[in-house]
PDB file of C-alpha atoms in Angstrom:
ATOM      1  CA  UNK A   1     109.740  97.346 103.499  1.00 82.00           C
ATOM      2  CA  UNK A   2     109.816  95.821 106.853  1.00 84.00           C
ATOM      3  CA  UNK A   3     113.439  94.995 106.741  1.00 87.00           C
ATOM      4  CA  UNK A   4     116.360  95.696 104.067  1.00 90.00           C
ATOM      5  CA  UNK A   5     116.140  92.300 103.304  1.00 89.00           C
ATOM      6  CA  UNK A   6     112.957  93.050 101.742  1.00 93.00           C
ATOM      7  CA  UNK A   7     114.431  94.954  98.974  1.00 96.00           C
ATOM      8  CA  UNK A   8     115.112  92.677  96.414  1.00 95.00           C
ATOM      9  CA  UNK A   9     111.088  91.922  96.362  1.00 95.00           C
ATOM     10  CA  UNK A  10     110.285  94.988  96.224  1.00 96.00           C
ATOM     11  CA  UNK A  11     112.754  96.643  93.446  1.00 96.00           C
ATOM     12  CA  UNK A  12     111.107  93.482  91.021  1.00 96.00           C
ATOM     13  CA  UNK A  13     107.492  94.782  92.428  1.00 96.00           C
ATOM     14  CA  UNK A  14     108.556  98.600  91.230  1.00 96.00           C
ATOM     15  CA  UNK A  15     110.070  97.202  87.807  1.00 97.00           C
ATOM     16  CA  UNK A  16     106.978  95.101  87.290  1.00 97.00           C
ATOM     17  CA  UNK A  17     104.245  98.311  87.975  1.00 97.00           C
ATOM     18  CA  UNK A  18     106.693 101.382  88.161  1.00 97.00           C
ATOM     19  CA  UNK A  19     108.808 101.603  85.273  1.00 97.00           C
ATOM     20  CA  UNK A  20     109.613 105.459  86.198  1.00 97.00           C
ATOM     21  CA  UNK A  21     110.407 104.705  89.911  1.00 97.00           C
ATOM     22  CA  UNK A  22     112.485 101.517  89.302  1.00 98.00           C
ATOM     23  CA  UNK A  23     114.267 103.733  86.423  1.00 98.00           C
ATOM     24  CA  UNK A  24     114.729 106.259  89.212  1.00 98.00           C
ATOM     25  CA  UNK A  25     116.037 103.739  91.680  1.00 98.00           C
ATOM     26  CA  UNK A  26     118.488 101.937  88.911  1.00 98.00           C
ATOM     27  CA  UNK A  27     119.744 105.521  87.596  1.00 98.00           C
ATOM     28  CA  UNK A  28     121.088 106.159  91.329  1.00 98.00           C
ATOM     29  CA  UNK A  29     122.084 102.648  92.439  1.00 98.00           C
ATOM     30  CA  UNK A  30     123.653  99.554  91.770  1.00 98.00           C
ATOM     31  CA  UNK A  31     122.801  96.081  93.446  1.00 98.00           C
ATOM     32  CA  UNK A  32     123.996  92.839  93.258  1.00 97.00           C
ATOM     33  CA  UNK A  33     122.487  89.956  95.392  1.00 96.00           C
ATOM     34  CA  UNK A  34     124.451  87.046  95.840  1.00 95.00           C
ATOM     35  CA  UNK A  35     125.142  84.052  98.437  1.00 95.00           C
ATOM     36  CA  UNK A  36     128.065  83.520 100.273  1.00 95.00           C
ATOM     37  CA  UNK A  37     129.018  79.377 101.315  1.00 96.00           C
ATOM     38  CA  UNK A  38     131.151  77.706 103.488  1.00 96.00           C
ATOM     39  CA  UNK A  39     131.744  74.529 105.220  1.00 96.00           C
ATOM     40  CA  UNK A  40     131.039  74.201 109.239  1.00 95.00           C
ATOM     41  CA  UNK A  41     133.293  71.695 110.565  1.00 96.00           C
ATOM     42  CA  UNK A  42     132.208  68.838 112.799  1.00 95.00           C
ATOM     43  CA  UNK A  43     133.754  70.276 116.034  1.00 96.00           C
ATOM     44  CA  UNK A  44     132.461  73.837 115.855  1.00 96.00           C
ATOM     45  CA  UNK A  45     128.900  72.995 115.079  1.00 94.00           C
ATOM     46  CA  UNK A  46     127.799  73.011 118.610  1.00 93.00           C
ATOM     47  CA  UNK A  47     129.550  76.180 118.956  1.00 92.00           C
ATOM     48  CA  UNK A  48     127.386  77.780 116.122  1.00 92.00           C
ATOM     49  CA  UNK A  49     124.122  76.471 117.050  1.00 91.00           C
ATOM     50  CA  UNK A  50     124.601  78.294 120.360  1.00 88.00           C
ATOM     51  CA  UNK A  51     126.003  81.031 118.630  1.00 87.00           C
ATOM     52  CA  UNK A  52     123.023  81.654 116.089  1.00 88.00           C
ATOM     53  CA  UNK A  53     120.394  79.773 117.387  1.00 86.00           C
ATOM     54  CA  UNK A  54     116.975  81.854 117.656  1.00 83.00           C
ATOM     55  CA  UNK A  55     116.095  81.927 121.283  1.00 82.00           C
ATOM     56  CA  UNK A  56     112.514  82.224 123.390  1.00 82.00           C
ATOM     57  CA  UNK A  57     112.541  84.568 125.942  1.00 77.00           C
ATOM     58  CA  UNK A  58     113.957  81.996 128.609  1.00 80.00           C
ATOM     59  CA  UNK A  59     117.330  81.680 126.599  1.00 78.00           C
ATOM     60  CA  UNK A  60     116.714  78.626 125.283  1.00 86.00           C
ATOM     61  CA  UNK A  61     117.492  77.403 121.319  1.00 85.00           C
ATOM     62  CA  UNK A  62     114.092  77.358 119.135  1.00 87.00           C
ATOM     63  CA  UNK A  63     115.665  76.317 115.699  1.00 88.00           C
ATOM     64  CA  UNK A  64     117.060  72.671 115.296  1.00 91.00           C
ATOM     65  CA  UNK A  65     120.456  72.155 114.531  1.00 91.00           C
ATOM     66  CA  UNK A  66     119.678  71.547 111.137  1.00 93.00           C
ATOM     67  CA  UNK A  67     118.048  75.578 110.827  1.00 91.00           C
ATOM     68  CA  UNK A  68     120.728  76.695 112.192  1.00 92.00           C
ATOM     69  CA  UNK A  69     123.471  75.341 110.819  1.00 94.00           C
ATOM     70  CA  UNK A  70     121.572  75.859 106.835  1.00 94.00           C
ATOM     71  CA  UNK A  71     121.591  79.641 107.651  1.00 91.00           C
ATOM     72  CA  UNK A  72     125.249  79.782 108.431  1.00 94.00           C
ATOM     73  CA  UNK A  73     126.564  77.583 105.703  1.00 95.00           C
ATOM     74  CA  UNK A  74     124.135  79.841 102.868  1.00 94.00           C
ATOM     75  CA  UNK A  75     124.122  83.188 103.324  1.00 94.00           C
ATOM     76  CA  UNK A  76     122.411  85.939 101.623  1.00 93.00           C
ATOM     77  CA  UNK A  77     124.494  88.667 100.904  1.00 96.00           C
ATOM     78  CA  UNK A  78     123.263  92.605  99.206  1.00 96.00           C
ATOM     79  CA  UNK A  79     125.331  94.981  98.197  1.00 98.00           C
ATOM     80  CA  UNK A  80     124.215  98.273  97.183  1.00 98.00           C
ATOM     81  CA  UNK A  81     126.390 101.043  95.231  1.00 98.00           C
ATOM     82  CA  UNK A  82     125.645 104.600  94.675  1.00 98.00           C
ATOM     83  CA  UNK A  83     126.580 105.695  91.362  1.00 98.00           C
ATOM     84  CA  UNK A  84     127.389 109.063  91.878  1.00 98.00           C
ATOM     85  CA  UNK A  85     129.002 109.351  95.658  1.00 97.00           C
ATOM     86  CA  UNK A  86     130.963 106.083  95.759  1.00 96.00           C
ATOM     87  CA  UNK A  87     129.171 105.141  98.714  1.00 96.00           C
ATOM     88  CA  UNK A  88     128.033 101.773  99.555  1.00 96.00           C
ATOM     89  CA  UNK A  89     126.963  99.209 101.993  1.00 96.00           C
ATOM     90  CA  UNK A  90     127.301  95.464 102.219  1.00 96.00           C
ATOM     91  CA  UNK A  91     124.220  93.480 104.114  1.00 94.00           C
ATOM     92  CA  UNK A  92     123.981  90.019 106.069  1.00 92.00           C
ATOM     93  CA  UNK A  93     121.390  89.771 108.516  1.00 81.00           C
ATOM     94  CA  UNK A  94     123.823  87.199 110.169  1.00 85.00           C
ATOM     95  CA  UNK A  95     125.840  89.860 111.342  1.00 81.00           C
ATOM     96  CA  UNK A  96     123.516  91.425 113.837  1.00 68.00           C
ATOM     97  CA  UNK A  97     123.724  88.064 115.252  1.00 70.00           C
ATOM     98  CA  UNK A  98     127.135  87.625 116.038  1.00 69.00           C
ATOM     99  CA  UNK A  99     129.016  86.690 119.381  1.00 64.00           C
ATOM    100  CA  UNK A 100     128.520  89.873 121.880  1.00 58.00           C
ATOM    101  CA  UNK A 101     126.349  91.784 119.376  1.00 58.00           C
ATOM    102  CA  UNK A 102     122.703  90.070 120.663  1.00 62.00           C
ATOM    103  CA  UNK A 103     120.359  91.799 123.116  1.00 63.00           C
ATOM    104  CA  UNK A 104     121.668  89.790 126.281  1.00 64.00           C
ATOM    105  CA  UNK A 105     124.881  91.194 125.702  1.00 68.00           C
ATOM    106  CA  UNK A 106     123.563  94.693 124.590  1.00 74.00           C
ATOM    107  CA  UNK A 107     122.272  94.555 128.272  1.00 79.00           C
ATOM    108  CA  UNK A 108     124.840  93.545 129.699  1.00 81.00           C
ATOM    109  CA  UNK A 109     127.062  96.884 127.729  1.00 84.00           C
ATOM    110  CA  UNK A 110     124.496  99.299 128.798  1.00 86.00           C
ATOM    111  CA  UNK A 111     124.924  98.330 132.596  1.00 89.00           C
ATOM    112  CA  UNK A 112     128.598  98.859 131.687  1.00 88.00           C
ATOM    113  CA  UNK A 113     127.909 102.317 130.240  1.00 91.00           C
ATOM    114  CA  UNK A 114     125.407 103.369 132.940  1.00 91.00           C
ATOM    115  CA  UNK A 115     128.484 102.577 135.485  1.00 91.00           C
ATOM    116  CA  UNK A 116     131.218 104.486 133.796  1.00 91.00           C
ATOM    117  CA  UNK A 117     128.933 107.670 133.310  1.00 93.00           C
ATOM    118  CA  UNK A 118     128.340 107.561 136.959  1.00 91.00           C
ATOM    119  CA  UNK A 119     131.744 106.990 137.992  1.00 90.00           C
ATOM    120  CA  UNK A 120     133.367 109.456 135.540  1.00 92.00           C
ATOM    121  CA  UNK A 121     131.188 112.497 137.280  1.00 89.00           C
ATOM    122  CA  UNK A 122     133.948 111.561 140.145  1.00 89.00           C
ATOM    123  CA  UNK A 123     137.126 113.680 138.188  1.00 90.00           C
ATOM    124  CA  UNK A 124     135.149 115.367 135.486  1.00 96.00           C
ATOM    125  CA  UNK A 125     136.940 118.418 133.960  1.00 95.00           C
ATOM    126  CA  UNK A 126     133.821 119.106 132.259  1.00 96.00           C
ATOM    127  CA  UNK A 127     131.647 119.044 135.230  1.00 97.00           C
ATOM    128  CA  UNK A 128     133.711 122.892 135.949  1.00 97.00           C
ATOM    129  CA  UNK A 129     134.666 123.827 132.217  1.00 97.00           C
ATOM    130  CA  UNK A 130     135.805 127.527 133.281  1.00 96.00           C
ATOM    131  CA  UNK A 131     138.113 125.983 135.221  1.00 96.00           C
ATOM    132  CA  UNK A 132     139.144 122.791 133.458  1.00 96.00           C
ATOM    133  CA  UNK A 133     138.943 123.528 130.088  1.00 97.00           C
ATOM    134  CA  UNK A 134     140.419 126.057 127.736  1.00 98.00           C
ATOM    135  CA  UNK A 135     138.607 129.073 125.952  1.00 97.00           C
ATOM    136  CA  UNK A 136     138.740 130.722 122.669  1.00 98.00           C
ATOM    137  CA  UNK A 137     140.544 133.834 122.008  1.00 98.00           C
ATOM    138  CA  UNK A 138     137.551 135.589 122.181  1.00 98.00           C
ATOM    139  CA  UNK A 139     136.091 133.837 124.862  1.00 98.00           C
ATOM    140  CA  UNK A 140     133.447 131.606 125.775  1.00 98.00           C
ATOM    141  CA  UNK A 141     129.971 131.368 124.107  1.00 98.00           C
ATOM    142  CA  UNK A 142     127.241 130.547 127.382  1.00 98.00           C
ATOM    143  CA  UNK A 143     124.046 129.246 126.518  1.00 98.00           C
ATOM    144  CA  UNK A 144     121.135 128.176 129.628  1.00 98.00           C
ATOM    145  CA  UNK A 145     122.095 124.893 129.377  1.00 98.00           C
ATOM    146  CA  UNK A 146     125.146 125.057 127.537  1.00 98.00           C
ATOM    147  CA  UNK A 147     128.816 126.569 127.832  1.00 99.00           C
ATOM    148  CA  UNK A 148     131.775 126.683 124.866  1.00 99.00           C
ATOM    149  CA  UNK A 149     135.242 125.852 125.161  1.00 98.00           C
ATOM    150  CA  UNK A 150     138.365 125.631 123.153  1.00 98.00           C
ATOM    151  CA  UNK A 151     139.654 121.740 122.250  1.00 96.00           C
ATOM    152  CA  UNK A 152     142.370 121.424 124.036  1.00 94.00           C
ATOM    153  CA  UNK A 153     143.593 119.395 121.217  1.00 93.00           C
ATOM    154  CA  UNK A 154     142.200 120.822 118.251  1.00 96.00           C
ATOM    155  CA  UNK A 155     141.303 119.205 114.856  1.00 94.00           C
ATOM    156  CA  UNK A 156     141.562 122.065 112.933  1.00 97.00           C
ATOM    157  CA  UNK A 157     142.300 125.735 113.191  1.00 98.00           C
ATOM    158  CA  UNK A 158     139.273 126.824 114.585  1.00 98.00           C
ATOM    159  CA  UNK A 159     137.944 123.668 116.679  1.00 98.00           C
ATOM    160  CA  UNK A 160     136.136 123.999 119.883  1.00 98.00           C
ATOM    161  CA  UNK A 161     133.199 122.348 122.043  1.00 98.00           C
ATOM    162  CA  UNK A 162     129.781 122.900 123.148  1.00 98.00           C
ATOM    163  CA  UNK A 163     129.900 121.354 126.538  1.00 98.00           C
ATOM    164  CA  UNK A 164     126.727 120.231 128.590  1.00 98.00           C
ATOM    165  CA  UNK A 165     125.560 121.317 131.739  1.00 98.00           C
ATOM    166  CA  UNK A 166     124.100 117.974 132.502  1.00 97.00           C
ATOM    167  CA  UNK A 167     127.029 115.363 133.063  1.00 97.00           C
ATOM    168  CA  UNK A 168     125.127 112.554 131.262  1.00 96.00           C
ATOM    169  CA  UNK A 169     125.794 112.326 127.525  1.00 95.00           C
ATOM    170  CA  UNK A 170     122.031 110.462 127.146  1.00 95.00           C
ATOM    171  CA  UNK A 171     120.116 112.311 129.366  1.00 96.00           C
ATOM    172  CA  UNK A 172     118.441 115.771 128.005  1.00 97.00           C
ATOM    173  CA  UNK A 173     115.102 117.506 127.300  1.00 98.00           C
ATOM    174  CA  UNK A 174     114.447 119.147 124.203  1.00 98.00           C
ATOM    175  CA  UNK A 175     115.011 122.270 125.506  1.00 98.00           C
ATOM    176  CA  UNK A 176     118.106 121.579 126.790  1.00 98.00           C
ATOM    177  CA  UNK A 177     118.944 119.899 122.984  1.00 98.00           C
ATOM    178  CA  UNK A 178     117.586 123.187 121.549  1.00 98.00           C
ATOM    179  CA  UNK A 179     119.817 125.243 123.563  1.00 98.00           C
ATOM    180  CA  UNK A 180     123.005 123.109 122.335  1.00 98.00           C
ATOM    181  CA  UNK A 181     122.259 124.081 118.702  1.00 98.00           C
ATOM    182  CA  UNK A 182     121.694 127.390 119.374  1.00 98.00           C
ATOM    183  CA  UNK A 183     124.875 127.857 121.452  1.00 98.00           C
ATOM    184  CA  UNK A 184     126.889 125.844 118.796  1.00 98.00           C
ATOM    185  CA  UNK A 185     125.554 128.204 116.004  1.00 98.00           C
ATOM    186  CA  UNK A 186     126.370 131.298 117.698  1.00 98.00           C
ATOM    187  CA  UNK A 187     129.582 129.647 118.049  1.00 99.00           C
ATOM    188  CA  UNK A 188     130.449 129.969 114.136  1.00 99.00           C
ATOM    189  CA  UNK A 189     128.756 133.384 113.933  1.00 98.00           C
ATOM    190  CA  UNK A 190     131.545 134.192 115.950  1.00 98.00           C
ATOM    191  CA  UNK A 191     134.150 132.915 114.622  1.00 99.00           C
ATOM    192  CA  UNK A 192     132.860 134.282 110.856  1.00 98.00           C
ATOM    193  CA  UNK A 193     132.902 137.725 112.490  1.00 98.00           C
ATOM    194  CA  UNK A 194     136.210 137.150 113.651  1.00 98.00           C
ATOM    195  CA  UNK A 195     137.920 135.459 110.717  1.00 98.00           C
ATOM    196  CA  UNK A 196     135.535 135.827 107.452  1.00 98.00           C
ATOM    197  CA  UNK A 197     137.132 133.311 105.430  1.00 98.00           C
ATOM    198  CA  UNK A 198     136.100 130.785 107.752  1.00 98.00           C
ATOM    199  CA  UNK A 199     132.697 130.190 106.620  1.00 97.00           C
ATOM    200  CA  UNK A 200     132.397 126.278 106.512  1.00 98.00           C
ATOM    201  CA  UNK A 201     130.327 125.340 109.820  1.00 97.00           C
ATOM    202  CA  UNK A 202     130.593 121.491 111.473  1.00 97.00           C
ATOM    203  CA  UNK A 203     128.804 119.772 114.309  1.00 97.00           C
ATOM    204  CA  UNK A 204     129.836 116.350 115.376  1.00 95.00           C
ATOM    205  CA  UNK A 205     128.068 115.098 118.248  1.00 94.00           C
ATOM    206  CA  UNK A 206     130.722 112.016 118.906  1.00 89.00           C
ATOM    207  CA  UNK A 207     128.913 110.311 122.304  1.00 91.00           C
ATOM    208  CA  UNK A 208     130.791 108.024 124.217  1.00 88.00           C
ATOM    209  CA  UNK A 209     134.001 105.995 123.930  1.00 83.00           C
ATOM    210  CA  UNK A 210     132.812 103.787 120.997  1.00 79.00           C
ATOM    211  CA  UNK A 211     132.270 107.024 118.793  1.00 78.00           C
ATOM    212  CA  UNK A 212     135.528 108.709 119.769  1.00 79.00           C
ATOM    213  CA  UNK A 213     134.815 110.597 122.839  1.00 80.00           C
ATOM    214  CA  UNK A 214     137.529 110.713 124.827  1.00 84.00           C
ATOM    215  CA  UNK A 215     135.353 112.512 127.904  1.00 90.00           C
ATOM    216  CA  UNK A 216     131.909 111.122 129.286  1.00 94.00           C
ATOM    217  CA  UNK A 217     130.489 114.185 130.146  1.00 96.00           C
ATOM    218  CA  UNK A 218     127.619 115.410 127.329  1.00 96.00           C
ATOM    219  CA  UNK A 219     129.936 117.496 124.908  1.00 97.00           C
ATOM    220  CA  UNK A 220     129.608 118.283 120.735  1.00 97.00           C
ATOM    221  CA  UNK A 221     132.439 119.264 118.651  1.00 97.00           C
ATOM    222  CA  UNK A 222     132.125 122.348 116.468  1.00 98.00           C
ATOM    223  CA  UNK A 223     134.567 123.195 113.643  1.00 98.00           C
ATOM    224  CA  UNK A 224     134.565 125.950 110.997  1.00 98.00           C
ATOM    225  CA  UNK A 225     136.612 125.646 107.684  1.00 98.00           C
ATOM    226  CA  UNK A 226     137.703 127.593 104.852  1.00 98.00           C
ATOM    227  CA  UNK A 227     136.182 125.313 102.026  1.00 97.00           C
ATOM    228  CA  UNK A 228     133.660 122.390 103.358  1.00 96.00           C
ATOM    229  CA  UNK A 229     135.462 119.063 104.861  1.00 96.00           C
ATOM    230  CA  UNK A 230     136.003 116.143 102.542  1.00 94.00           C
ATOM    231  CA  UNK A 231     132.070 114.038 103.108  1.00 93.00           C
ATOM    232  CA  UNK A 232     130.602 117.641 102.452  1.00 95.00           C
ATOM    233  CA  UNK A 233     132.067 118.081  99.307  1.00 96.00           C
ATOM    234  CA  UNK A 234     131.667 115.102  98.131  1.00 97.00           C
ATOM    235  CA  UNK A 235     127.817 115.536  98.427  1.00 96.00           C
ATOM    236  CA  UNK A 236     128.411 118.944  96.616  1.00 96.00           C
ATOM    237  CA  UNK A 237     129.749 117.440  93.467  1.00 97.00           C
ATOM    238  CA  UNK A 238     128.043 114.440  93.278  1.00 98.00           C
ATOM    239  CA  UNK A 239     124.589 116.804  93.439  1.00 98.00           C
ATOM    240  CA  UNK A 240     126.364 119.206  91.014  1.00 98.00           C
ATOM    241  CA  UNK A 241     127.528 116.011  88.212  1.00 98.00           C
ATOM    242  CA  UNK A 242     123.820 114.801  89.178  1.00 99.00           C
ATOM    243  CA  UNK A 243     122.120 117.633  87.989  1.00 98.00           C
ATOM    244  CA  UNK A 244     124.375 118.573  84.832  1.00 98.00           C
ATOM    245  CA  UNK A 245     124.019 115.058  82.888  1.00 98.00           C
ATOM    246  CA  UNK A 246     120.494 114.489  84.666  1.00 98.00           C
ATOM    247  CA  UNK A 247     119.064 117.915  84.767  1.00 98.00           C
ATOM    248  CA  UNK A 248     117.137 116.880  87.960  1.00 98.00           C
ATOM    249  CA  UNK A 249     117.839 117.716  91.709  1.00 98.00           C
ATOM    250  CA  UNK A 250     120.073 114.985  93.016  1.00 98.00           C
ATOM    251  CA  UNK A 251     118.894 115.101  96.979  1.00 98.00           C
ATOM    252  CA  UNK A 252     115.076 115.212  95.469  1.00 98.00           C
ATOM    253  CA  UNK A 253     115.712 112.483  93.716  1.00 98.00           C
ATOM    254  CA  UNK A 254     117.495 110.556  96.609  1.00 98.00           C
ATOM    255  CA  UNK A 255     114.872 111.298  98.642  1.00 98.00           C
ATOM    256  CA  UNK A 256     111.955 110.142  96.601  1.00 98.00           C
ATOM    257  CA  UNK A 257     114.204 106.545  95.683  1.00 98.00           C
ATOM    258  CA  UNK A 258     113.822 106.114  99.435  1.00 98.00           C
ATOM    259  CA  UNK A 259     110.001 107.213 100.145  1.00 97.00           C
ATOM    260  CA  UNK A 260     109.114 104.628  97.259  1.00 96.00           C
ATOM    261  CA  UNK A 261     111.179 102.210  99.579  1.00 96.00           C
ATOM    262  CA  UNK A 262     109.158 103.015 102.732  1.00 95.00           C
ATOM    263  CA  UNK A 263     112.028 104.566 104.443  1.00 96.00           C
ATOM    264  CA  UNK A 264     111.087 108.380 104.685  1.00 97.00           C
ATOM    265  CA  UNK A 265     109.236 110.497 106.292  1.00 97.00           C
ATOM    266  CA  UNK A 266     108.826 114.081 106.741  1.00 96.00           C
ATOM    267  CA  UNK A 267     108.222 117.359 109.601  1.00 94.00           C
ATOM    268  CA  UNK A 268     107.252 120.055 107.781  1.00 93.00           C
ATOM    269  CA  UNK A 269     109.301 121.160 105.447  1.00 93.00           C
ATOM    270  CA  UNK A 270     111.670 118.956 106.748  1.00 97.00           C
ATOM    271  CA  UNK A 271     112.288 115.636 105.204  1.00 98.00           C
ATOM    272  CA  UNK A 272     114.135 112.632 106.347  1.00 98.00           C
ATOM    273  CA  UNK A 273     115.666 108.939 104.902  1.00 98.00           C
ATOM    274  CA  UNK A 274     117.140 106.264 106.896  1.00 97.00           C
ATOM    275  CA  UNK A 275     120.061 105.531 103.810  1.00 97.00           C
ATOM    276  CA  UNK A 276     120.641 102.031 102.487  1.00 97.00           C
ATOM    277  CA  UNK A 277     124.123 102.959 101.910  1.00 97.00           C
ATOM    278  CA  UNK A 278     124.768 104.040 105.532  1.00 95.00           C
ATOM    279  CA  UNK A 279     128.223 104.681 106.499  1.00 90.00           C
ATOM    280  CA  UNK A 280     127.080 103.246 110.033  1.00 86.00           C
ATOM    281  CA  UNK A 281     124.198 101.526 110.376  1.00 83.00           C
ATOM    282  CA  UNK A 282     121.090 103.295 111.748  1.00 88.00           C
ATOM    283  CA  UNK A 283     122.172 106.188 109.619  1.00 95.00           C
ATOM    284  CA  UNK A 284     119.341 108.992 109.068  1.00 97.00           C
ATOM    285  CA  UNK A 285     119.923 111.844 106.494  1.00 97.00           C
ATOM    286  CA  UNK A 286     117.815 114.792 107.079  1.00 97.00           C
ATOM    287  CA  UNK A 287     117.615 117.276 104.357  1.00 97.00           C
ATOM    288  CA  UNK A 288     116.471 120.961 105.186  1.00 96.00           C
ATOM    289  CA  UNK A 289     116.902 124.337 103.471  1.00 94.00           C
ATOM    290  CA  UNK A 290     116.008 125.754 107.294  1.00 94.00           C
ATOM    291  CA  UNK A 291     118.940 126.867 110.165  1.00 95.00           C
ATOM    292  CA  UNK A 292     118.984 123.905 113.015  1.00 95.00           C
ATOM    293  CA  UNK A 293     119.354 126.325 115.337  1.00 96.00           C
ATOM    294  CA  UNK A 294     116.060 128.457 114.800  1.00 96.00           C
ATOM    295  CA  UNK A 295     114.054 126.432 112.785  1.00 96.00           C
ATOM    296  CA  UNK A 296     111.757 124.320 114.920  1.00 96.00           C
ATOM    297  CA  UNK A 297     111.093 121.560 112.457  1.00 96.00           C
ATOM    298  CA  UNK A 298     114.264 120.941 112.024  1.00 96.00           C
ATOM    299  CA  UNK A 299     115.254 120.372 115.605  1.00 97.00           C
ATOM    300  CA  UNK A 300     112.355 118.367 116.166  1.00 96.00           C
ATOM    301  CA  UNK A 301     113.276 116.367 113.553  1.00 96.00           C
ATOM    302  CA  UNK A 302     117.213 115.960 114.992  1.00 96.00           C
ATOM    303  CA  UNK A 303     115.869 115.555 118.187  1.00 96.00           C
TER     304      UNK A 303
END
């Protein structure tokens, strides 16, 4: 598939010449396409055209009025369901479209985000974290490119960060990405040696404003529980209810639903699905048996 509007075409292609890959597909999701209509007013046509209208690389409005106007009043709508996580996804290709989502204005918010990294270097706790930031009871975990420090306002019991050397969130080698992993992990050996019923290990690498990040500077979270956090265990029963009325491996099977798609790939032993139930979009799900922190696949495959 080129696009995930493609889909419909090609689930009828798989039930037409795959009857065991479309059974597959149907056994794990649901999907319903359907068109959503409306009326455009007189007085905000103009609006819309300039709004929606495909443009040449000069800016200007390829599609007639007419073009436009047809894809906005009748629009295709998908909706896909997973049976067995309750997880699902919604799809307009409209939407990428919208006021302040197009490239021109994507350009315009990376300008805006190259500024503010630059600017917040000026008063950057982060940029000294021994002496801006707190530490752990047992102190501080230092990698080569890489230091640890205690969240000053945690989200759970044990809740800390690996903080960067390098002050800008998008800029790093993979070495430098290796070395966050690696400090991160030794992170929850840690905190396993020190409290054993903590065993439950979570990295959230939350970049920038829009994903939460209340500091610029290049940071992860890290977190270690007593039982796994709610998404985790989710994934854990649905697997475990997959496999007992199924008798088949439920991230296998996920897996192969979206290599028949076109939307997998693999590294090794390392394989890899960009989800059509994403809870963002641009959502990748990497599934490994291997440790992210040693196993090179796997952090090539992150990276």
């Amino acid at each position: 598939m080129n696009s995930i509007l493609d889909i419909e075409k090609r689930i009828e292609s798989l039930q037409e010449n795959d009857t065991t890959s479309y059974n597959l597909l149907k056994r794990i999701y649901r999907f319903d396409f359907g068109m959503g209509e409306q009326v455009i007013p007189d007085s905000f046509k103009t609006k819309v055209f300039n709004y929606f209208g495909n443009r040449d690389s000069a800016g200007k409005v390829t599609d007639s009025a007419e073009e436009v106007l047809d894809r906005i009043k009748h629009q295709n709508i998908i909706n896909i369901h997973n049976k067995w996580t309750g997880e699902g996804t919604l799809f307009n290709s409209l939407r990428a479209n919208r006021p302040g989502i197009r490239e021109k204005d994507k350009e315009k918010e990376k300008k805006h985000i190259f500024k503010l990294i630059e600017e917040s270097g000026k008063e950057c706790d982060f940029c000294h974290p021994d002496k801006y930031t707190p530490e752990d009871i047992f102190g501080r975990i230092q990698g080569k490119h890489s230091i640890t420090a205690a969240n000053l306002a945690k989200y759970d019991v044990w809740s800390s960060l690996v903080i960067f050397n390098n002050h800008n969130p998008l800029e790093f080698s993979f070495e430098e990405f290796s070395d966050y992993l690696e400090t991160g992990f030794a992170w929850f050996q840690t905190v396993n040696r020190h409290s054993p019923q903590f065993r439950f290990p979570f990295f959230i690498w939350n970049c920038l404003p829009r994903a939460g990040a209340s500091q610029i500077h290049g940071h992860c979270q890290i977190l270690m529980s007593k039982e796994p956090y709610s998404r985790v265990e989710m994934l854990q029963k649905a697997g475990q209810q997959y496999q007992l009325e199924t008798g088949d491996d439920y991230f296998q099977d996920i897996y192969t639903v979206h290599r028949l798609l076109g939307l997998s790939g693999s590294q090794g032993d390392v394989r890899f699905f960009a989800s059509i139930t994403p809870i963002k979009e641009k959502e990748v799900v990497i599934i490994s048996s291997k440790n992210p922190s040693t196993d090179t696949d796997a952090k090539k495959t992150i990276f």
